[in-house]
Short mmCIF file of C-alpha atoms in Angstrom, two decimals:
data_model
loop_
_atom_site.label_atom_id
_atom_site.label_comp_id
_atom_site.label_asym_id
_atom_site.label_seq_id
_atom_site.Cartn_x
_atom_site.Cartn_y
_atom_site.Cartn_z
CA MET A 1 -9.96 0.71 27.03
CA LYS A 2 -8.42 2.94 29.71
CA LEU A 3 -7.00 5.17 27.00
CA LEU A 4 -10.34 5.45 25.24
CA LEU A 5 -12.04 6.48 28.46
CA ALA A 6 -9.32 9.01 29.16
CA VAL A 7 -9.52 10.41 25.66
CA ALA A 8 -13.27 10.72 25.87
CA ALA A 9 -12.93 12.62 29.11
CA LEU A 10 -10.63 15.12 27.42
CA LEU A 11 -13.00 15.92 24.61
CA VAL A 12 -15.11 19.03 24.71
CA VAL A 13 -18.67 17.98 23.99
CA SER A 14 -20.74 20.61 22.21
CA GLU A 15 -23.81 22.03 23.89
CA ALA A 16 -27.15 20.40 23.20
CA ARG A 17 -28.88 21.78 20.15
CA PRO A 18 -32.44 21.46 18.90
CA PRO A 19 -32.87 18.66 16.34
CA VAL A 20 -31.98 19.58 12.79
CA HIS A 21 -34.25 18.23 10.06
CA HIS A 22 -33.20 17.78 6.48
CA SER A 23 -34.46 15.72 3.58
CA PHE A 24 -32.71 14.85 0.37
CA HIS A 25 -33.38 12.72 -2.68
CA HIS A 26 -31.78 9.36 -3.42
CA GLY A 27 -33.02 8.20 -6.79
CA ASN A 28 -36.79 8.31 -6.58
CA VAL A 29 -36.74 7.99 -2.80
CA THR A 30 -36.81 10.88 -0.33
CA VAL A 31 -34.45 10.07 2.51
CA GLU A 32 -34.92 11.73 5.85
CA CYS A 33 -31.90 12.94 7.77
CA VAL A 34 -32.67 14.17 11.28
CA GLY A 35 -30.47 15.49 14.07
CA LYS A 36 -27.32 13.43 14.52
CA CYS A 37 -27.39 12.25 10.93
CA LEU A 38 -26.10 15.70 10.03
CA ASP A 39 -23.82 16.25 12.98
CA ALA A 40 -20.53 14.94 14.24
CA PRO A 41 -20.63 12.26 16.95
CA GLU A 42 -20.95 13.62 20.47
CA ALA A 43 -17.87 11.75 21.70
CA TYR A 44 -15.21 10.43 19.42
CA HIS A 45 -11.51 10.05 20.02
CA MET A 46 -9.76 11.26 16.88
CA PRO A 47 -9.35 14.88 18.04
CA GLN A 48 -7.18 13.72 20.91
CA VAL A 49 -5.17 11.44 18.64
CA MET A 50 -4.65 14.34 16.26
CA ARG A 51 -3.47 16.54 19.11
CA LEU A 52 -0.88 13.91 20.02
CA LYS A 53 0.37 13.87 16.45
CA GLU A 54 0.33 17.64 16.06
CA LYS A 55 2.48 17.90 19.18
CA ALA A 56 4.96 15.39 17.76
CA PHE A 57 5.06 17.18 14.39
CA ALA A 58 5.53 20.58 16.05
CA GLU A 59 8.46 19.27 18.08
CA CYS A 60 9.95 17.75 14.95
CA HIS A 61 9.66 21.08 13.12
CA ALA A 62 11.20 22.92 16.06
CA GLU A 63 14.18 20.55 15.92
CA GLY A 64 14.59 21.19 12.20
CA LYS A 65 13.86 17.57 11.28
CA CYS A 66 10.50 18.05 9.56
CA PRO A 67 10.79 18.24 6.65
CA LEU A 68 14.39 17.13 6.15
CA ASN A 69 14.52 17.72 2.38
CA LEU A 70 17.67 15.74 1.81
CA PRO A 71 18.99 15.63 -1.77
CA SER A 72 16.96 13.33 -4.00
CA ILE A 73 18.65 10.10 -5.06
CA LYS A 74 18.16 8.92 -8.63
CA GLN A 75 20.12 5.71 -8.68
CA PHE A 76 19.78 2.09 -7.69
CA SER A 77 20.94 1.55 -4.10
CA PRO A 78 20.94 -2.16 -3.29
CA CYS A 79 20.45 -3.48 0.19
CA THR A 80 23.94 -4.71 0.99
CA ASP A 81 24.97 -6.02 4.40
CA GLY A 82 21.78 -4.63 5.91
CA MET A 83 22.14 -1.09 4.58
CA SER A 84 21.01 0.89 1.51
CA ALA A 85 22.56 4.16 0.27
CA GLY A 86 24.80 4.14 3.32
CA GLN A 87 22.03 5.18 5.70
CA TYR A 88 18.84 3.09 5.43
CA PRO A 89 18.66 -0.20 7.39
CA CYS A 90 17.11 -2.88 5.18
CA SER A 91 16.57 -6.53 4.39
CA ASN A 92 15.42 -7.91 1.03
CA LEU A 93 14.33 -4.47 -0.18
CA ASP A 94 16.44 -2.38 -2.55
CA MET A 95 16.02 1.36 -2.98
CA MET A 96 15.43 2.33 -6.60
CA SER A 97 15.17 6.07 -5.89
CA TYR A 98 14.23 8.75 -3.40
CA THR A 99 12.48 12.04 -4.23
CA SER A 100 12.42 14.79 -1.62
CA LEU A 101 9.29 16.66 -0.61
CA SER A 102 10.72 19.95 -1.87
CA ASP A 103 11.45 18.43 -5.29
CA MET A 104 7.75 17.51 -5.44
CA GLY A 105 6.77 21.13 -4.82
CA SER A 106 5.98 20.97 -1.11
CA THR A 107 7.14 23.10 1.77
CA GLY A 108 5.58 20.75 4.33
CA ASP A 109 5.60 17.14 5.44
CA GLY A 110 4.45 13.99 3.68
CA ASN A 111 1.46 11.80 4.48
CA ASP A 112 -0.64 9.40 2.40
CA ILE A 113 0.31 7.73 -0.88
CA TRP A 114 -1.50 5.83 -3.63
CA GLY A 115 -0.72 4.67 -7.14
CA TRP A 116 -2.16 4.74 -10.65
CA THR A 117 -1.21 2.83 -13.77
CA ASP A 118 -1.91 4.56 -17.06
CA LYS A 119 -2.47 2.30 -20.06
CA PRO A 120 -2.45 4.66 -23.06
CA ALA A 121 -1.88 1.80 -25.51
CA GLN A 122 -2.03 -1.97 -25.50
CA GLY A 123 0.86 -3.44 -23.56
CA VAL A 124 1.99 -0.06 -22.22
CA ASN A 125 1.94 0.51 -18.46
CA ILE A 126 3.01 3.87 -17.02
CA GLU A 127 3.17 3.82 -13.24
CA TYR A 128 2.55 6.93 -11.16
CA ALA A 129 2.97 7.67 -7.48
CA ILE A 130 0.27 9.98 -6.12
CA VAL A 131 1.93 11.54 -3.10
CA GLY A 132 0.05 13.25 -0.28
CA MET A 133 1.72 16.26 1.31
CA ALA A 134 0.63 18.88 3.83
CA ASP A 135 0.06 21.49 1.14
CA GLY A 136 -1.15 19.35 -1.74
CA THR A 137 -0.73 16.23 -3.84
CA ALA A 138 2.19 15.42 -6.15
CA PHE A 139 2.15 13.22 -9.25
CA VAL A 140 5.37 11.36 -10.03
CA ASP A 141 6.07 9.03 -12.96
CA VAL A 142 7.92 6.06 -11.45
CA THR A 143 7.81 3.80 -14.51
CA ASN A 144 11.59 3.98 -14.61
CA PRO A 145 12.06 3.60 -10.87
CA THR A 146 15.61 4.96 -10.86
CA GLU A 147 14.59 8.08 -12.81
CA PRO A 148 11.34 9.33 -11.26
CA ILE A 149 9.79 12.33 -13.02
CA VAL A 150 7.76 14.87 -11.05
CA ILE A 151 4.91 15.86 -13.36
CA GLY A 152 3.28 18.41 -11.09
CA MET A 153 1.36 19.15 -7.93
CA LEU A 154 -2.30 19.81 -7.12
CA PRO A 155 -2.39 22.35 -4.26
CA THR A 156 -4.73 21.81 -1.32
CA GLN A 157 -8.29 23.04 -1.86
CA THR A 158 -8.20 25.37 1.15
CA PHE A 159 -5.53 25.10 3.84
CA SER A 160 -2.53 22.92 4.61
CA SER A 161 -3.09 19.87 6.77
CA MET A 162 -1.02 16.92 7.88
CA TRP A 163 -3.94 14.67 6.92
CA ARG A 164 -4.64 14.01 3.26
CA ASP A 165 -5.96 10.79 1.73
CA ILE A 166 -6.15 9.62 -1.87
CA LYS A 167 -7.81 6.83 -3.85
CA VAL A 168 -8.28 6.23 -7.59
CA TYR A 169 -11.27 5.23 -9.71
CA LYS A 170 -11.69 5.28 -13.50
CA ASP A 171 -8.42 7.17 -14.05
CA HIS A 172 -9.38 9.92 -11.60
CA ALA A 173 -7.82 10.74 -8.25
CA PHE A 174 -10.19 11.52 -5.37
CA ILE A 175 -8.53 13.52 -2.60
CA VAL A 176 -9.79 14.45 0.87
CA SER A 177 -8.18 16.20 3.82
CA GLU A 178 -8.69 17.28 7.40
CA ALA A 179 -8.23 20.87 6.18
CA VAL A 180 -11.22 23.06 7.01
CA ASP A 181 -13.80 23.21 4.17
CA HIS A 182 -11.58 21.11 1.91
CA GLY A 183 -14.25 18.76 0.57
CA MET A 184 -13.19 16.24 -2.07
CA GLN A 185 -10.96 17.19 -5.00
CA ILE A 186 -11.28 15.20 -8.23
CA PHE A 187 -8.43 15.19 -10.71
CA ASP A 188 -8.40 13.58 -14.17
CA LEU A 189 -5.14 11.62 -14.14
CA LYS A 190 -5.04 11.37 -17.92
CA ARG A 191 -3.94 15.02 -17.88
CA LEU A 192 -0.56 13.76 -16.71
CA ARG A 193 0.09 12.57 -20.28
CA GLU A 194 0.53 16.20 -21.35
CA ARG A 195 3.75 16.68 -19.35
CA PRO A 196 3.53 20.44 -18.71
CA SER A 197 6.72 22.41 -19.19
CA GLY A 198 8.10 25.48 -17.47
CA PRO A 199 10.23 26.35 -14.47
CA GLY A 200 9.60 24.78 -11.09
CA VAL A 201 6.93 22.23 -10.24
CA HIS A 202 3.77 22.72 -12.31
CA ARG A 203 0.62 23.60 -10.33
CA PHE A 204 -2.51 21.81 -11.48
CA THR A 205 -6.12 22.72 -10.73
CA ALA A 206 -8.83 20.22 -9.82
CA ASP A 207 -11.28 19.09 -12.49
CA ALA A 208 -14.18 18.90 -10.06
CA HIS A 209 -14.95 19.47 -6.40
CA TYR A 210 -17.43 17.77 -4.08
CA ALA A 211 -18.58 20.15 -1.36
CA MET A 212 -21.04 18.16 0.77
CA VAL A 213 -18.33 17.57 3.38
CA GLY A 214 -15.73 19.91 4.82
CA ASN A 215 -13.00 17.97 6.58
CA THR A 216 -12.66 14.24 5.95
CA HIS A 217 -10.10 11.92 7.50
CA ASN A 218 -10.01 9.14 4.91
CA ILE A 219 -11.57 8.04 1.64
CA VAL A 220 -12.46 4.48 0.70
CA ILE A 221 -13.42 3.49 -2.85
CA ASN A 222 -14.95 0.23 -4.00
CA GLU A 223 -13.82 0.10 -7.63
CA GLU A 224 -16.22 -2.76 -8.36
CA THR A 225 -19.30 -0.65 -7.58
CA GLY A 226 -18.20 2.93 -8.19
CA TYR A 227 -19.03 4.16 -4.69
CA ALA A 228 -16.77 6.24 -2.47
CA TYR A 229 -17.03 6.17 1.32
CA LEU A 230 -15.83 9.35 2.97
CA VAL A 231 -15.11 8.68 6.65
CA GLY A 232 -14.25 10.81 9.64
CA SER A 233 -16.08 13.97 8.59
CA THR A 234 -16.81 15.93 11.74
CA ARG A 235 -17.15 19.66 11.20
CA SER A 236 -20.65 20.87 10.57
CA GLY A 237 -21.21 23.60 8.03
CA SER A 238 -23.63 24.87 5.44
CA GLY A 239 -24.63 21.98 3.20
CA TYR A 240 -22.33 19.50 4.94
CA ARG A 241 -23.51 16.00 5.86
CA VAL A 242 -20.99 14.57 8.28
CA CYS A 243 -23.00 11.39 8.91
CA SER A 244 -22.02 11.13 12.58
CA GLY A 245 -18.42 10.76 11.43
CA GLY A 246 -19.31 7.45 9.79
CA LEU A 247 -19.84 6.44 6.17
CA HIS A 248 -20.68 9.37 3.89
CA ILE A 249 -21.50 7.48 0.70
CA VAL A 250 -20.98 9.08 -2.72
CA ASP A 251 -21.85 7.74 -6.15
CA ILE A 252 -18.75 8.38 -8.30
CA ARG A 253 -19.64 6.24 -11.30
CA GLU A 254 -19.45 9.49 -13.26
CA PRO A 255 -16.19 10.71 -11.70
CA LEU A 256 -16.62 14.39 -12.54
CA SER A 257 -20.23 14.44 -11.37
CA PRO A 258 -20.23 12.85 -7.89
CA THR A 259 -23.61 12.66 -6.17
CA PHE A 260 -24.47 12.11 -2.55
CA SER A 261 -26.03 8.70 -1.92
CA THR A 262 -26.67 8.26 1.79
CA CYS A 263 -25.24 8.32 5.31
CA TYR A 264 -24.47 5.57 7.74
CA GLY A 265 -23.36 6.57 11.22
CA GLY A 266 -24.94 3.76 13.22
CA ASP A 267 -21.65 3.00 14.98
CA GLY A 268 -20.40 6.56 15.18
CA TYR A 269 -16.98 7.66 13.96
CA THR A 270 -15.20 5.55 11.34
CA HIS A 271 -11.48 6.13 11.06
CA ASP A 272 -10.90 3.97 7.99
CA ALA A 273 -12.51 1.10 6.12
CA GLN A 274 -12.28 -1.36 3.25
CA CYS A 275 -15.38 -1.97 1.12
CA VAL A 276 -15.58 -5.00 -1.17
CA ILE A 277 -17.93 -7.24 -3.09
CA TYR A 278 -17.77 -10.10 -0.66
CA HIS A 279 -16.70 -13.55 -1.91
CA GLY A 280 -15.67 -15.18 1.36
CA PRO A 281 -17.11 -18.30 3.01
CA ASP A 282 -20.14 -16.68 4.68
CA VAL A 283 -22.63 -17.64 1.95
CA ARG A 284 -25.36 -15.45 3.45
CA TYR A 285 -23.53 -12.41 2.08
CA HIS A 286 -22.07 -13.63 -1.19
CA ASP A 287 -21.98 -10.81 -3.75
CA HIS A 288 -23.07 -8.26 -1.14
CA GLU A 289 -21.15 -5.02 -0.81
CA ILE A 290 -19.57 -5.20 2.62
CA CYS A 291 -17.57 -2.55 4.47
CA PHE A 292 -15.06 -3.54 7.13
CA ALA A 293 -14.87 -0.40 9.25
CA TYR A 294 -12.21 0.45 11.83
CA ASN A 295 -14.21 2.48 14.32
CA GLU A 296 -11.76 3.57 17.04
CA ASN A 297 -12.61 0.75 19.47
CA THR A 298 -14.08 -1.99 17.26
CA LEU A 299 -13.99 -3.83 13.99
CA THR A 300 -17.45 -3.07 12.60
CA VAL A 301 -18.89 -4.92 9.61
CA VAL A 302 -21.60 -3.18 7.58
CA ASP A 303 -23.70 -4.38 4.65
CA VAL A 304 -24.02 -1.41 2.28
CA THR A 305 -25.54 -3.32 -0.65
CA ASN A 306 -28.85 -1.49 -0.37
CA LYS A 307 -27.95 2.15 0.02
CA GLU A 308 -31.48 2.85 1.27
CA ASN A 309 -31.15 0.26 4.04
CA VAL A 310 -27.58 -0.02 5.28
CA VAL A 311 -27.28 -2.73 7.95
CA MET A 312 -24.62 -3.25 10.62
CA LEU A 313 -23.82 -6.97 10.78
CA SER A 314 -21.47 -6.84 13.77
CA ARG A 315 -19.34 -4.59 15.94
CA THR A 316 -16.56 -6.33 17.82
CA PRO A 317 -14.17 -4.87 20.41
CA TYR A 318 -10.93 -6.60 21.37
CA VAL A 319 -8.52 -6.99 24.28
CA ASP A 320 -6.15 -4.08 24.96
CA VAL A 321 -7.86 -1.79 22.47
CA SER A 322 -6.32 1.66 22.31
CA TYR A 323 -7.28 2.90 18.85
CA SER A 324 -8.69 0.69 16.08
CA HIS A 325 -7.04 2.46 13.16
CA GLN A 326 -7.03 0.54 9.87
CA GLY A 327 -6.81 -2.93 8.40
CA TRP A 328 -7.04 -5.06 5.29
CA LEU A 329 -8.60 -8.34 4.18
CA THR A 330 -6.76 -11.33 2.82
CA GLU A 331 -7.65 -11.96 -0.81
CA SER A 332 -9.84 -14.89 0.24
CA HIS A 333 -11.94 -12.57 2.46
CA GLU A 334 -11.46 -15.08 5.30
CA PHE A 335 -9.08 -13.11 7.50
CA ALA A 336 -8.12 -9.52 8.22
CA ILE A 337 -5.14 -7.84 9.83
CA LEU A 338 -5.93 -4.80 12.00
CA ASN A 339 -3.51 -2.18 13.26
CA ASP A 340 -4.15 -0.44 16.57
CA GLU A 341 -2.33 2.88 16.33
CA LEU A 342 -1.93 3.65 20.02
CA ASP A 343 -1.44 0.32 21.80
CA GLU A 344 2.35 0.53 21.54
CA MET A 345 2.21 3.95 23.22
CA TYR A 346 -0.23 3.16 26.02
CA THR A 347 0.21 -0.50 26.92
CA SER A 348 3.21 -2.32 28.36
CA GLU A 349 3.93 -4.07 25.04
CA LYS A 350 5.94 -1.67 22.87
CA ARG A 351 6.60 -4.02 19.97
CA THR A 352 4.35 -3.47 16.95
CA ARG A 353 1.21 -5.59 17.31
CA SER A 354 -0.68 -6.78 14.22
CA LEU A 355 -4.06 -8.23 15.17
CA ILE A 356 -5.24 -11.28 13.23
CA TRP A 357 -9.01 -11.59 12.74
CA ASP A 358 -11.07 -14.53 11.59
CA VAL A 359 -13.89 -12.91 9.59
CA ARG A 360 -15.35 -16.06 8.03
CA ASP A 361 -18.55 -15.33 9.95
CA LEU A 362 -19.42 -11.70 9.21
CA GLU A 363 -21.88 -11.56 12.09
CA SER A 364 -19.30 -12.81 14.58
CA PRO A 365 -15.69 -11.85 13.69
CA LYS A 366 -13.04 -13.04 16.14
CA HIS A 367 -9.66 -11.63 17.07
CA THR A 368 -7.69 -14.88 17.19
CA SER A 369 -4.06 -13.89 17.78
CA SER A 370 -1.51 -11.11 17.41
CA PHE A 371 1.80 -10.98 15.59
CA LEU A 372 4.52 -9.10 17.48
CA SER A 373 7.33 -7.48 15.55
CA THR A 374 10.92 -7.48 16.75
CA GLU A 375 10.76 -3.68 16.55
CA LYS A 376 9.30 -1.21 19.01
CA SER A 377 7.26 1.05 16.77
CA VAL A 378 3.76 2.41 16.23
CA ASP A 379 1.93 0.84 13.28
CA HIS A 380 0.01 2.84 10.72
CA ASN A 381 -1.38 1.70 7.34
CA LEU A 382 -1.14 -1.82 5.93
CA TYR A 383 -2.14 -3.51 2.67
CA ILE A 384 -2.19 -7.12 1.52
CA ARG A 385 -1.25 -8.48 -1.89
CA ASP A 386 -1.16 -12.22 -2.52
CA ASN A 387 0.39 -13.78 0.60
CA LEU A 388 2.33 -10.72 1.71
CA ALA A 389 1.28 -7.94 4.09
CA TYR A 390 2.95 -4.55 3.58
CA GLU A 391 2.97 -2.60 6.84
CA ALA A 392 4.01 1.05 7.15
CA ASN A 393 5.13 1.08 10.76
CA TYR A 394 6.23 4.68 11.34
CA CYS A 395 9.78 4.65 12.79
CA ALA A 396 10.38 1.03 11.75
CA GLY A 397 9.61 1.79 8.11
CA LEU A 398 8.09 -0.65 5.63
CA ARG A 399 7.85 -4.20 7.00
CA ILE A 400 6.72 -7.09 4.80
CA LEU A 401 5.17 -10.17 6.41
CA ASP A 402 4.66 -13.63 4.94
CA ILE A 403 1.03 -14.42 5.79
CA ALA A 404 0.57 -17.59 3.71
CA ASP A 405 -0.44 -19.58 6.80
CA ILE A 406 -2.48 -16.88 8.54
CA GLU A 407 -5.25 -19.43 9.11
CA GLU A 408 -3.00 -21.14 11.67
CA GLY A 409 -2.51 -17.95 13.64
CA ALA A 410 0.10 -15.28 14.22
CA SER A 411 2.74 -17.84 15.20
CA GLU A 412 2.97 -18.81 11.53
CA LEU A 413 3.62 -15.26 10.26
CA ARG A 414 7.18 -14.22 9.47
CA GLU A 415 8.82 -10.95 8.57
CA VAL A 416 10.61 -11.44 5.24
CA ALA A 417 11.73 -7.90 4.32
CA TYR A 418 12.03 -4.37 5.67
CA PHE A 419 13.28 -0.91 4.74
CA ASP A 420 13.62 1.81 7.38
CA VAL A 421 12.85 5.21 5.83
CA ALA A 422 13.45 6.97 9.16
CA PRO A 423 16.91 5.96 10.38
CA ASP A 424 17.05 9.09 12.57
CA TRP A 425 14.08 7.90 14.62
CA ASN A 426 14.07 4.81 16.80
CA THR A 427 11.20 5.54 19.15
CA VAL A 428 7.56 4.68 19.68
CA SER A 429 6.34 7.88 18.01
CA PHE A 430 4.69 9.38 14.94
CA HIS A 431 7.64 9.68 12.58
CA GLY A 432 8.80 7.82 9.49
CA SER A 433 6.60 5.89 7.09
CA TRP A 434 2.96 7.00 6.72
CA SER A 435 1.82 4.52 4.09
CA SER A 436 2.79 2.37 1.11
CA TYR A 437 1.29 1.19 -2.18
CA PRO A 438 2.23 -2.37 -3.27
CA TYR A 439 -0.08 -2.93 -6.27
CA PHE A 440 2.02 -2.02 -9.32
CA ALA A 441 2.43 -4.72 -11.97
CA SER A 442 6.18 -4.05 -11.88
CA GLY A 443 6.33 -5.27 -8.29
CA ASN A 444 7.83 -1.97 -7.14
CA VAL A 445 6.50 -0.57 -3.86
CA ILE A 446 6.20 3.14 -3.14
CA VAL A 447 6.44 4.54 0.39
CA ASN A 448 5.84 8.06 1.68
CA SER A 449 7.97 9.27 4.56
CA ILE A 450 6.63 12.07 6.72
CA GLU A 451 9.99 13.84 6.98
CA ARG A 452 11.67 12.84 3.70
CA GLY A 453 9.27 12.08 0.87
CA LEU A 454 8.87 9.40 -1.80
CA PHE A 455 10.82 6.15 -1.81
CA VAL A 456 10.56 3.66 -4.68
CA LEU A 457 11.55 0.22 -3.41
CA LYS A 458 11.99 -3.19 -5.03
CA PRO A 459 11.47 -6.28 -2.90
CA ASN A 460 13.83 -9.17 -3.55
CA TYR A 461 10.97 -11.50 -4.46
CA GLU A 462 13.32 -14.36 -5.29
CA ARG A 463 14.85 -14.30 -1.81
CA ILE A 464 11.42 -13.86 -0.21
CA ALA A 465 10.19 -16.95 -2.08
CA GLU A 466 13.22 -18.87 -0.78
CA LEU A 467 12.38 -17.81 2.78
CA GLN A 468 8.78 -18.92 2.31
CA LYS A 469 9.96 -22.29 0.98
CA GLU A 470 12.37 -22.72 3.91
CA ARG A 471 9.59 -21.96 6.37
CA MET A 472 7.30 -24.53 4.76
CA GLU A 473 10.02 -27.18 4.82
CA LYS A 474 10.66 -26.58 8.52
CA LYS A 475 6.94 -26.68 9.19
CA ASN A 476 6.60 -30.03 7.42
CA GLU A 477 9.43 -31.44 9.54
CA ARG A 478 7.60 -30.79 12.79
#
């Protein structure tokens, strides 16, 4: 909380302006948007966080470490005696390949990552990494994980930015960025089947562009409903609806014809979120569309089922909050794991802290316990698949946690695998792994390193299962 107050004090608050009035149509309903609905929040903390990161990136560039652009590695490099390819500390994760940022057409650093599986014929799965970079987005065929193929790159819509975020819906990539006036790029991923030829990395153009936002920090897509939630839009401009930095909701059911739906900024700035059709134990909200929003100093739960009447169900702070950054639900929708991006930097505990939340009551979520890593590192993005949590923890790399017994608290979580994509960095700082994508049918996991680029990794699922079995046996002996 001390950090949040300090950050707020550092922000330059814009001068008071007369109320702005705007109306727009949502279906047959005219929705009124007055004053702050159109503007950025008066005090939010992300600008200071971004300044901290920009300082770290600038220092890294000055030292010649960002980007590193080491030679790409197209060969299987097993994790042997705690090391892969002679330089990457690891456990139960093998490196299938590494592709440098320059080989993907970038002259800058890496950031977000997502995946797409093309199914051009029955029984055929072609897996692609969609790799965020400062100056654009690369598309890499990783179906053969030891022979990745760079298909091309979609340049940024306007300017380069260290912040780019990507999600996929109906075979289209939706891309946002903190770059000024960037808006949302939409790219038909089926175009990757054409495999353009020619020298160098092919430059694609976007198939459509959504221009009702300028900068946007993250994009959330609920594939079950066909709605996108653009969050962290802050810069006002002609035609922009920044929604107080909160949920800017877009109907993308027709991917190449996105339409603005509505705003929700009732809890101010949203850094990231996950929106789902809820099937957890709180029967009051079964089959409702619920967003779990990470709003800088809270976990905020919002019912977005009725786009004309979005309702906040709860907003919950927690002890030692520094910056509520991102999180993910268990598949049962009973629990969530939240990462606080700045607590390792500004509290006495430097080990990575993963906050466990009981969200079985959507109107009263509870932070129940915290899992502490053995490593001293800042945490960033995490995702959950089955009973494993995949955490991209900056300088500590990808860490995989067994969360099968999360109901019993953090004491029952165990780290079962890791791969350090930033062996040159061993500090509590903003270097190393930005994010991962663990949802391919192959079981391969892709990771984007800020300094290095794309890693394709293969967890040793057999050994992980053995570790899970051993843990259960020990538990039963208690």
